[in-house]
Coordinates of C-alpha atoms in Angstrom, one line a residue:
X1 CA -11.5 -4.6 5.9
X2 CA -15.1 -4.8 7.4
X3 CA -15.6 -6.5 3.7
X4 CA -12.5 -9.1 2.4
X5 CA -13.6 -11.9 0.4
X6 CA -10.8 -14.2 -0.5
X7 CA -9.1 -13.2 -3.7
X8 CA -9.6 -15.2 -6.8
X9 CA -10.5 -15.8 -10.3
X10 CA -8.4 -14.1 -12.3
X11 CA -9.6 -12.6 -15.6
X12 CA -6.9 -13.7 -18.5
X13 CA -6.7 -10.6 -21.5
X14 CA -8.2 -11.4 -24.8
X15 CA -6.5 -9.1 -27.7
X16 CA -8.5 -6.4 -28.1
X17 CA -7.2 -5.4 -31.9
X18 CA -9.8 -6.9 -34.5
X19 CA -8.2 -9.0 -36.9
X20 CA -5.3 -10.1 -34.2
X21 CA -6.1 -13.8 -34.8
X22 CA -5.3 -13.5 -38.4
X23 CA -2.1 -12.8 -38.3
X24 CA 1.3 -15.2 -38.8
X25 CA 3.0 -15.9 -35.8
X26 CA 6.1 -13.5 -34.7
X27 CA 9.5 -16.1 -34.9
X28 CA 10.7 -15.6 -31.5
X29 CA 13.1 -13.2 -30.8
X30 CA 17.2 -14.1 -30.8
X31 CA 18.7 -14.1 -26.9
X32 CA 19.7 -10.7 -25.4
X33 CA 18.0 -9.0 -28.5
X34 CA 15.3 -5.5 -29.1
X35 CA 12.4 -6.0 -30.5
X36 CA 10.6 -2.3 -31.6
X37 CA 7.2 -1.0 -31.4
X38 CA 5.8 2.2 -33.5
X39 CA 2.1 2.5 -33.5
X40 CA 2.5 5.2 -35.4
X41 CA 3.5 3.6 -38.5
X42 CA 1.2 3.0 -41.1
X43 CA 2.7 -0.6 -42.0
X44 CA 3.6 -3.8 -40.1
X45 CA 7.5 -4.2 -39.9
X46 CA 9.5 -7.2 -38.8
X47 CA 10.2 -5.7 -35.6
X48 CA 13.5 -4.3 -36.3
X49 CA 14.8 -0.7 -35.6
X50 CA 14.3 0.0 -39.1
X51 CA 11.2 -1.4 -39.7
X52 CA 9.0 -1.8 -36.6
X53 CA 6.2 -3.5 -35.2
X54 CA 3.2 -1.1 -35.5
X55 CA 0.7 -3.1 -33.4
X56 CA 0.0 -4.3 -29.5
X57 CA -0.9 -7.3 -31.5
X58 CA 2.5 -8.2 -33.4
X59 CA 4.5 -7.4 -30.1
X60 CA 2.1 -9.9 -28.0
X61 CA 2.6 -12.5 -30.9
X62 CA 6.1 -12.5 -30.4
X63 CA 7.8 -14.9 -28.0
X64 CA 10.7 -13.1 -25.7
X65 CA 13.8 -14.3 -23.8
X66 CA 16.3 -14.0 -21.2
X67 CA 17.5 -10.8 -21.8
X68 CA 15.3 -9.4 -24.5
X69 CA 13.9 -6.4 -24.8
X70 CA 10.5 -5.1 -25.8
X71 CA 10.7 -1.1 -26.6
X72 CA 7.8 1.4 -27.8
X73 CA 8.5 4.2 -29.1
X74 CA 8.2 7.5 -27.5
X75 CA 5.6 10.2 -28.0
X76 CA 3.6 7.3 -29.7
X77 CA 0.2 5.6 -28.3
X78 CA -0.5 2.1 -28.7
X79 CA -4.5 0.9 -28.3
X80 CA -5.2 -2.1 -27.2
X81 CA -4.0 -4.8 -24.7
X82 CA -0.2 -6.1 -24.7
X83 CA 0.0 -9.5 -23.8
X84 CA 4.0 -10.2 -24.4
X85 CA 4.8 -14.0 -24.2
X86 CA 7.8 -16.0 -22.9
X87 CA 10.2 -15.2 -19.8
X88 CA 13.3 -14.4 -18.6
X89 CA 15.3 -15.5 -16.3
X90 CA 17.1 -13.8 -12.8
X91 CA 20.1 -13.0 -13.7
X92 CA 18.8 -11.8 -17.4
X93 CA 14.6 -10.9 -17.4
X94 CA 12.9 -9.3 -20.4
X95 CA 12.2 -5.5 -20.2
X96 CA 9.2 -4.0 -21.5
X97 CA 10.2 -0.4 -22.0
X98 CA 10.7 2.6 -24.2
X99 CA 12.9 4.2 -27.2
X100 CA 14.2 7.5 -28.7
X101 CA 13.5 10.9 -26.7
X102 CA 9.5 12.5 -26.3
X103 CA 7.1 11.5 -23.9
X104 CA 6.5 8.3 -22.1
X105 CA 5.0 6.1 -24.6
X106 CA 1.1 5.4 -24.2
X107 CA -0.8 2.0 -24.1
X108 CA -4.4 2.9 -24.1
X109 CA -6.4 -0.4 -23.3
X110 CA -9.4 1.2 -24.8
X111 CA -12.0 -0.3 -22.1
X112 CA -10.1 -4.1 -22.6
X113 CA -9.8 -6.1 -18.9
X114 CA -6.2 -4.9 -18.8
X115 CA -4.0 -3.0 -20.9
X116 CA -1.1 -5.2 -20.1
X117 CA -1.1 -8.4 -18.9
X118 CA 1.1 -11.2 -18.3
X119 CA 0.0 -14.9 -17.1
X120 CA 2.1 -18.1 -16.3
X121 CA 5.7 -16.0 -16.5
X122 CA 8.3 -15.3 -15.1
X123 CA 11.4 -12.2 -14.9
X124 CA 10.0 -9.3 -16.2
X125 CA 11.3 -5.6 -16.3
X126 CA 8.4 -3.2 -16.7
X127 CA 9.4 0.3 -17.1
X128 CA 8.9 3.8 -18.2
X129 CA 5.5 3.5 -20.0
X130 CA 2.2 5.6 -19.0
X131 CA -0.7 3.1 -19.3
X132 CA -4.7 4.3 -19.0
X133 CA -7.9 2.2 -19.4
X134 CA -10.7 4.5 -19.7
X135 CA -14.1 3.6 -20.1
X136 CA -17.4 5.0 -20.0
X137 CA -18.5 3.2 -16.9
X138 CA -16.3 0.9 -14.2
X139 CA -15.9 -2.9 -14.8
X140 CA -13.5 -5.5 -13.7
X141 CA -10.5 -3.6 -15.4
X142 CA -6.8 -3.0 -15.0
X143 CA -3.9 -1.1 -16.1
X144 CA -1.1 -3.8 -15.9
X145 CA -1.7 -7.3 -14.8
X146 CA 0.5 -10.4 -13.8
X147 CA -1.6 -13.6 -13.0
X148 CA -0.6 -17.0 -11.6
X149 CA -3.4 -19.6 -12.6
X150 CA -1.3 -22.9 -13.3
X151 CA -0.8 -24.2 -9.9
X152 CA 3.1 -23.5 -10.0
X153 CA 5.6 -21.2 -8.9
X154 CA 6.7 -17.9 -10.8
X155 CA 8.5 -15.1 -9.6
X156 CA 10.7 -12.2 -11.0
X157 CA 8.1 -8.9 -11.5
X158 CA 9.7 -5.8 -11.7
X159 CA 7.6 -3.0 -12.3
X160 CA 8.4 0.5 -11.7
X161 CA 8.6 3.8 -13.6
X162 CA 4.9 3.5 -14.7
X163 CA 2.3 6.5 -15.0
X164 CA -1.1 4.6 -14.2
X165 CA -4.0 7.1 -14.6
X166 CA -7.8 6.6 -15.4
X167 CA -8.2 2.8 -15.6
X168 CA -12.4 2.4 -15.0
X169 CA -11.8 -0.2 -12.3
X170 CA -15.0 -1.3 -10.9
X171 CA -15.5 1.0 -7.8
X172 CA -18.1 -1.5 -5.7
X173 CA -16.9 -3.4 -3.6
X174 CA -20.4 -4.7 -2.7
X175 CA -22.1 -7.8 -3.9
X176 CA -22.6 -8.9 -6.8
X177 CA -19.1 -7.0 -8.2
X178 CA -17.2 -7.9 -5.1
X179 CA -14.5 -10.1 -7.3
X180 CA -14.5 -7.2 -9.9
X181 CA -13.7 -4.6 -7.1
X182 CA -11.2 -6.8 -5.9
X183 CA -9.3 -7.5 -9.3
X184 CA -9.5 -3.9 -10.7
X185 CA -7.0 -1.2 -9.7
X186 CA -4.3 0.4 -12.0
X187 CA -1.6 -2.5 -10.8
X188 CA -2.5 -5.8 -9.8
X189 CA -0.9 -9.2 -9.4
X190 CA -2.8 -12.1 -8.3
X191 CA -2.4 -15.8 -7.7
X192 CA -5.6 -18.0 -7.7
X193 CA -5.8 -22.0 -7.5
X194 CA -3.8 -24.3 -5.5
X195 CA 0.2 -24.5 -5.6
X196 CA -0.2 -20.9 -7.2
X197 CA 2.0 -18.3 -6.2
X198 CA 4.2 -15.3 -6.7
X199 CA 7.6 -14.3 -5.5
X200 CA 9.9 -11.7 -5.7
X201 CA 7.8 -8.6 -6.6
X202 CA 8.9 -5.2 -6.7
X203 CA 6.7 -2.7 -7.4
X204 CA 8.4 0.7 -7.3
X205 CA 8.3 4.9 -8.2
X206 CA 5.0 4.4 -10.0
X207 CA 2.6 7.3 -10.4
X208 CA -1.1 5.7 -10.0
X209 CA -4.2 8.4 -10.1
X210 CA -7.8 7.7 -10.6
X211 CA -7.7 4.3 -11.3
X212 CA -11.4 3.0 -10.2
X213 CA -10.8 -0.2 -7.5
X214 CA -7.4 1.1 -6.2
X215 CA -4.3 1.9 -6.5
X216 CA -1.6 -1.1 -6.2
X217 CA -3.3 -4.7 -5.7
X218 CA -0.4 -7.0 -5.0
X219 CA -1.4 -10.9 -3.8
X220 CA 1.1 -13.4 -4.7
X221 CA -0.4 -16.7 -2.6
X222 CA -3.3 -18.2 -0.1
X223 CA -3.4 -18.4 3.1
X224 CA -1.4 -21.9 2.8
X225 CA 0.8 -20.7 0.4
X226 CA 2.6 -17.3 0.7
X227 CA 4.4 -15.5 -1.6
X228 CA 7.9 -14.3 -0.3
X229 CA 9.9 -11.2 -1.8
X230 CA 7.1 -8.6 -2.1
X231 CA 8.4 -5.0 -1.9
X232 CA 6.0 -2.0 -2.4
X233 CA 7.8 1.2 -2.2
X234 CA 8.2 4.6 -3.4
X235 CA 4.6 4.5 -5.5
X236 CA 2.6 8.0 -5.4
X237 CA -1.1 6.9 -5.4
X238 CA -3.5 9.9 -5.8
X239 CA -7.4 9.7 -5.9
X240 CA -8.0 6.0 -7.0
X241 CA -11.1 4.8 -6.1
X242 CA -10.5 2.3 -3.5
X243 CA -8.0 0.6 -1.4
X244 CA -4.4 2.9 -2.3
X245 CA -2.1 0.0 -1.8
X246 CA -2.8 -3.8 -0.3
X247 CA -0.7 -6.9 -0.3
X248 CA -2.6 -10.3 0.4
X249 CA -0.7 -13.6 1.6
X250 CA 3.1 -11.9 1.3
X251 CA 5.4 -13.9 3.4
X252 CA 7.4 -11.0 5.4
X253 CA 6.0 -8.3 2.6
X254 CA 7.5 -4.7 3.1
X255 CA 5.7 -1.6 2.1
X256 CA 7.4 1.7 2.2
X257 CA 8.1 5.3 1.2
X258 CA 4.6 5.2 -0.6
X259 CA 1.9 8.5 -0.1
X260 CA -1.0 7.6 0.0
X261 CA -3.5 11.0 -1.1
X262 CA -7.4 11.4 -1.7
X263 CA -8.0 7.5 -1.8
X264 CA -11.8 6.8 -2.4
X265 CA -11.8 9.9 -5.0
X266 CA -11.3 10.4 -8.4
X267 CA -12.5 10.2 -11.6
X268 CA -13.6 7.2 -10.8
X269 CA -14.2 7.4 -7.2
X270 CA -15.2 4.5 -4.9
X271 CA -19.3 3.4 -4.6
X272 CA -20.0 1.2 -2.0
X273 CA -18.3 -1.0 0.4
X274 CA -15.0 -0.6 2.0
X275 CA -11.7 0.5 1.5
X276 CA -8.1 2.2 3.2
X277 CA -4.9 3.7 2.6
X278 CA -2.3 1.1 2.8
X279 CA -3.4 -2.5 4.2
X280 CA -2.3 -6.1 4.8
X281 CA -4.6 -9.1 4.8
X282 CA -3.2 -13.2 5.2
X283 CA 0.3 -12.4 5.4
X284 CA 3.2 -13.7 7.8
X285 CA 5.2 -10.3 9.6
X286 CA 4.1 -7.5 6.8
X287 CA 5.6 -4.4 7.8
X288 CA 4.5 -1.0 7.0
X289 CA 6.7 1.8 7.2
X290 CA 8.0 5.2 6.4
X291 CA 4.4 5.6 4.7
X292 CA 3.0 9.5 4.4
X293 CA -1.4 8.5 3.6
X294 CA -3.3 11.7 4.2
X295 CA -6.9 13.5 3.3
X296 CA -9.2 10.6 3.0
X297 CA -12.7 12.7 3.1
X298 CA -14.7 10.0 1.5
X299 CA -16.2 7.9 4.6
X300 CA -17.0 4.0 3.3
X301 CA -19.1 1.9 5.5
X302 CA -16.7 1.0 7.9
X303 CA -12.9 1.7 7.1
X304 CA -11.6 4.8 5.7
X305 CA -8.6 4.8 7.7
X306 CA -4.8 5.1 6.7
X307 CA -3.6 1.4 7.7
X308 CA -5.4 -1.8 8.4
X309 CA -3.6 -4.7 9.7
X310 CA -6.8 -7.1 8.3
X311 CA -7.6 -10.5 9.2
X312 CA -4.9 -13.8 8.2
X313 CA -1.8 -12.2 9.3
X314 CA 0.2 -14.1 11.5
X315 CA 3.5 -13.7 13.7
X316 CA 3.5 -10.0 13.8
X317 CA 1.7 -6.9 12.0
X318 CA 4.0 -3.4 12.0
X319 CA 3.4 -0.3 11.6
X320 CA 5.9 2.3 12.5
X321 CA 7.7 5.4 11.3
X322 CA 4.6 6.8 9.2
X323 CA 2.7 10.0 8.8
X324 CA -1.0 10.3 8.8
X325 CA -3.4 12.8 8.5
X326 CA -6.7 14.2 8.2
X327 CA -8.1 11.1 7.0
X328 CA -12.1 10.7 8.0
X329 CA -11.6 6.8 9.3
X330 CA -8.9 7.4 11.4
X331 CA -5.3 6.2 11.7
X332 CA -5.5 2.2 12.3
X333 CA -7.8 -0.1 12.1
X334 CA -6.9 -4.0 13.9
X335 CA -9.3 -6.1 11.3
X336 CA -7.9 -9.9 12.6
X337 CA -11.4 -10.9 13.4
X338 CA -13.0 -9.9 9.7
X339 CA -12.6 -13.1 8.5
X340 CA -9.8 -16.1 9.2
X341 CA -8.3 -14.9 12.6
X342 CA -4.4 -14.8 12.3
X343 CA -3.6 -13.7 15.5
X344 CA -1.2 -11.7 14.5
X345 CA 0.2 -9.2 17.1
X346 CA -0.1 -5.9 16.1
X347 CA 2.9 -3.4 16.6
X348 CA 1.8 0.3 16.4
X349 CA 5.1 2.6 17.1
X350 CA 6.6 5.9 16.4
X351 CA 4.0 7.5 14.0
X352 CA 2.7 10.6 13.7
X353 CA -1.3 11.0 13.4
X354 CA -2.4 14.3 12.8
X355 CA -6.3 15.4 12.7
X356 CA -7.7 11.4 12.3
X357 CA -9.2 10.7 15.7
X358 CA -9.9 7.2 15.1
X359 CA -8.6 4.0 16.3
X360 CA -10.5 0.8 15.3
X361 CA -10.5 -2.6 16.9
X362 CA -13.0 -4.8 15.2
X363 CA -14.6 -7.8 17.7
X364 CA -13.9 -11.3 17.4
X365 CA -9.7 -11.8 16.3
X366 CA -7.4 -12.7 18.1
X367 CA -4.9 -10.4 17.9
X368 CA -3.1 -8.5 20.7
X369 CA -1.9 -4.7 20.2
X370 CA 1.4 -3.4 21.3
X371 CA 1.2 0.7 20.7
X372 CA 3.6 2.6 21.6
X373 CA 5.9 6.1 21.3
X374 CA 3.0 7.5 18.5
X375 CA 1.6 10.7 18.0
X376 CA -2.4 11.5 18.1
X377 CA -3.4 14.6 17.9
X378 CA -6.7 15.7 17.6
X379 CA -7.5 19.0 19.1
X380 CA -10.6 19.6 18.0
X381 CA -12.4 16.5 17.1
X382 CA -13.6 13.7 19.7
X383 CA -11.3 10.4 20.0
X384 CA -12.9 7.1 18.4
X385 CA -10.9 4.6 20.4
X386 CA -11.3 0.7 20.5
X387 CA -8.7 -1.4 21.8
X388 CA -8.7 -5.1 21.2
X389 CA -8.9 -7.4 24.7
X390 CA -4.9 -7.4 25.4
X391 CA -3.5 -4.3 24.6
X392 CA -0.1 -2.5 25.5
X393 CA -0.5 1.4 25.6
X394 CA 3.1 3.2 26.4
X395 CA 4.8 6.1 25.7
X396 CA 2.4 7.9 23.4
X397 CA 1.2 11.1 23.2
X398 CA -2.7 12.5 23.3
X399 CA -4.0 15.8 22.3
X400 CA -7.4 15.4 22.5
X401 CA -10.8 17.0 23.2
X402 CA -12.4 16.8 27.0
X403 CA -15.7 15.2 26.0
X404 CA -13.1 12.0 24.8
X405 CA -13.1 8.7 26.5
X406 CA -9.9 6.9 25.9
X407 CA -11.2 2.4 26.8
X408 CA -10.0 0.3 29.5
X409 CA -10.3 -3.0 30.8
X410 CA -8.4 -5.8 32.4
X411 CA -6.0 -7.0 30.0
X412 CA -5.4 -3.2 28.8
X413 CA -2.4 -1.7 30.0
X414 CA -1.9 2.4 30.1
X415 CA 1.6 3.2 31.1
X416 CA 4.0 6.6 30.8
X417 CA 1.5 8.4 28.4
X418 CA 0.5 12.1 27.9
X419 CA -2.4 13.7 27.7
X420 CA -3.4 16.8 26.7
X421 CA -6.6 18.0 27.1
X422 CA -8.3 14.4 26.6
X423 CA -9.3 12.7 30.0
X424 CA -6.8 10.8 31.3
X425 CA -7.8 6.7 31.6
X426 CA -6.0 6.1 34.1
X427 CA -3.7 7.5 37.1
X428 CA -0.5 6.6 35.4
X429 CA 0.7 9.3 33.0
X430 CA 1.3 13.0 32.5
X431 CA -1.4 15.6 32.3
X432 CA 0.0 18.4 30.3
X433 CA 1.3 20.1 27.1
X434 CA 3.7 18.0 25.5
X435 CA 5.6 21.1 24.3
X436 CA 5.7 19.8 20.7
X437 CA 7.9 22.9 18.2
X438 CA 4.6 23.2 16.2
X439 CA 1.9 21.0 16.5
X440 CA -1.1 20.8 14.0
X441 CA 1.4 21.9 11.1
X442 CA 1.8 18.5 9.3
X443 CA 1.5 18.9 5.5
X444 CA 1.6 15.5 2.7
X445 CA 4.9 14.3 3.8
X446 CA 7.5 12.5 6.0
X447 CA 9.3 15.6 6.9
X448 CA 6.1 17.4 7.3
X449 CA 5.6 16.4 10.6
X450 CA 9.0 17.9 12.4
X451 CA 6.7 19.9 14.2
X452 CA 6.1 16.9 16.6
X453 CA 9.4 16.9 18.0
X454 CA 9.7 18.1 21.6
X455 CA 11.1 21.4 23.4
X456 CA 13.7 21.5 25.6
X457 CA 11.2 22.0 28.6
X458 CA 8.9 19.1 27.6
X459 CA 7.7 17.3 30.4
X460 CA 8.0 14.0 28.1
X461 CA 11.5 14.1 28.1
X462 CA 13.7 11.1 29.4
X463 CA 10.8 9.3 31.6
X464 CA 9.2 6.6 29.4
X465 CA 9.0 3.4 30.6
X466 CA 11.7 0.6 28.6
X467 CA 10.2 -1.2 25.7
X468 CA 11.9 -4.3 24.8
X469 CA 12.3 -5.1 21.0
X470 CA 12.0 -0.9 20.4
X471 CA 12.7 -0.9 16.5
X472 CA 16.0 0.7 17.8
X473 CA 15.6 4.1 16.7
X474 CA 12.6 7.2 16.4
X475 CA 10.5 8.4 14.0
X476 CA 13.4 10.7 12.8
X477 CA 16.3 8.0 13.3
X478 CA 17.0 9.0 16.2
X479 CA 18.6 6.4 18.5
X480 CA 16.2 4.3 21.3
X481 CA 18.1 2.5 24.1
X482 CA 17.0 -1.3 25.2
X483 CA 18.0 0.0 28.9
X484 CA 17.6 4.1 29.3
X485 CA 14.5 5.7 29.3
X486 CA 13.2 7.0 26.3
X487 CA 10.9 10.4 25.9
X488 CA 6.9 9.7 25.4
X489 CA 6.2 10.3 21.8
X490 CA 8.0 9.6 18.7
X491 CA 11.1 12.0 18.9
X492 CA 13.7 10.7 21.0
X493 CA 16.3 13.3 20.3
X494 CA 18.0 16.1 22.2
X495 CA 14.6 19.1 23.0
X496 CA 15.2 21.5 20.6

């Protein structure tokens, strides 16, 4: 991002129930045991199934196990924060979850920092809960947090099976609520201070909307520190405002199978600053794949765009087998020179851009950009292309307006593209239709974007140029030889 200050200082939840102080200590739970929550009870129980905990309070008093479990009860809401103490342990974490049959039960953090939180612990299972943090105007604010603060190692987060809607995240990314932007979002894990960090994090099949600050805000290290064991996938985030999904300092991080939908909107939608879809910052090889991000109509000062490789990433940057559209900053944006250059080479292969236009290289990083087999197609709306110094261009395909200049220079390389309607940027490559089955009909998924596989009489077909290191197969898993020619574009199956 145009705007990335380093992540830090981690806010650590203060009960929000008056009169939580007052009360006797819970005696921790036996191993392997369930401890119960009913807000809806009118006394304080012993935390039994017959006589439950009726307070946030009581269950954060408690102390929990390897292979304890924490359970509210369904079709019941719980205000407050939940601040559950103790951990697990791999092979047997605690599990925060639900009991009996009804709707997902409800923790309501009332306006609180976070309306879970957990610092300094280790293996926990967080699942099937809806959690909201309204407020009457954005702040630093969260729906679950996880914080590393002690200079140590902790891993073991599960968390997945969460509804996440309307936490008042502060929505500014601008100074002086940079920090507050950058902690709020309806999930966030963070690690601040040195020897801090956090490993093996899985943060998966949430539903986050309108959570002000984002989406899913996962950093489990620094820069000389990373975190390793971060997967981000199958999350539906839907008009949060700011960044949908970003992991910071992941060593190899993967994020996939996520959509991406109306980010910068909401009821909370984003105010100033910048923001995108699904981005990396300070990581080592983060791949993102198999990722649908699509209507982003809310321009920030900068960004905007679907994915952002952003500055600290080393070794490589991918991004491949994902579906963008209509998004108003574009498809990609190469960020390595918006703060500590990485260098990281960026990989751009076999996705489908529909309607975005924009392609962003940001001056002074050191990254070089290997792009190849995509999609861009923008029939009525002007390419915005920038291309960092040493750049690879091969095997794509461009549908594109005349008055659009596609950059060149010395260390960029154009080789076996198409082009369709935009002005080709050099004499290698096809002018012509592509012969796509039905362009321009992508809709808010994978799937959606079949129509960008080629006919029978494509002129694409078979006469790519080799790329070493392909990925080994299409956008559709289709097969890519190391030796035969490939077609241009990201379908490398039989014309249909």
């Amino acid at each position: 991002m145009r705007i990335s200050p380093a992540l830090r200082g981690l806010a650590v939840a203060a009960l929000a129930l008056s009169g939580a102080a007052a009360l006797p200590p819970a005696p921790a739970a036996a191993a392997g045991t369930t401890t119960y929550v009913d807000c809806s009870r009118a006394a304080a129980g012993d935390g039994s199934a017959a006589a439950p905990f009726h307070s946030l309070a009581q269950a954060s008093a408690r102390t929990y196990g390897p292979g304890d479990t924490l359970a509210l009860a369904a079709g019941t809401t719980c205000t407050g924060t939940l601040t559950p103490q103790g951990s697990g342990t791999a092979a047997a974490p605690v599990t925060l979850t639900s009991y009996g049959s009804g709707a997902r039960p409800v923790i309501d953090g009332g306006g609180a920092p976070d309306a879970v939180a957990f610092t300094n612990q280790d293996h926990w299972t967080v699942t099937g809960l809806k959690i909201t943090n309204p407020a009457a105007s954005p702040a630093r604010r969260t729906g679950l947090r996880v914080s590393v603060t002690d200079g140590r190692a902790h891993s073991g987060f599960d968390i997945g099976d969460l509804v996440v809607d309307r936490v008042a995240g502060q929505t500014n990314k601008n100074s002086p609520t940079t920090e507050d932007y950058v902690q709020s979002a309806g999930i966030v894990t963070g690690a601040s201070g040195t020897g801090s960090v956090l490993q093996d994090v899985h943060v998966h099949d949430n539903a986050v909307s309108n959570t002000g600050g984002g989406g899913v805000k996962v950093r489990v290290g620094s820069m000389a520190l990373r975190g390793a064991g971060v997967l981000v996938e199958r999350n539906t985030i839907t008009d949060v405002g700011g960044d949908g999904i970003i992991v910071s300092y992941g060593e190899a991080p993967l994020i996939q199978y996520n959509t991406a939908a109306g980010v910068g909107n909401g009821v909370y939608p984003f105010s100033g600053g910048n923001f995108a879809g699904i981005w990396v910052l300070g990581g080592h090889n983060p791949v993102m794949q198999y990722n649908a991000v699509h209507d982003i109509t809310r321009m920030s000062v900068f960004d905007s765009e679907s994915f952002d490789c952003d500055w600290g990433n080393t070794g490589t940057c991918t991004v491949q087998y994902n579906f963008s559209r209509d998004n108003v900053g574009g498809f990609f944006l190469d960020c390595d020179g918006c703060g500590t250059s990485g260098g990281a080479t960026q990989i751009v292969r076999y996705n489908v851009s529909e309607g975005d236009c924009r392609i962003v290289h940001a001056s002074g990083g050191k990254s070089a950009l290997r792009m190849y087999n995509n999609v861009f197609y923008c029939p009525d709306k002007k390419f915005d292309v920038t291309l960092p110094p040493t750049s690879l261009v091969e095997n794509n395909i461009w549908v594109g307006t005349a008055d659009s200049t596609l950059p060149t220079g010395s260390g960029v390389s154009w080789l076996w593209n198409v082009f369709q309607g935009v002005p080709r940027p050099t004499a290698n490559g096809i002018v012509g239709d592509p012969r796509f089955t039905a362009p321009g009909t992508g809709g808010d998924t994978l799937a959606s974007a079949d129509g960008y596989r080629l006919r029978a009489d494509s002129p694409a077909l078979g006469n790519g140029g080799v790329v070493q290191d392909n990925g080994g197969h299409d956008y559709w898993g289709n097969p890519v030889s190391a030796t035969a020619k490939p077609h241009r574009g990201a379908y490398n199956g039989p014309g249909l």
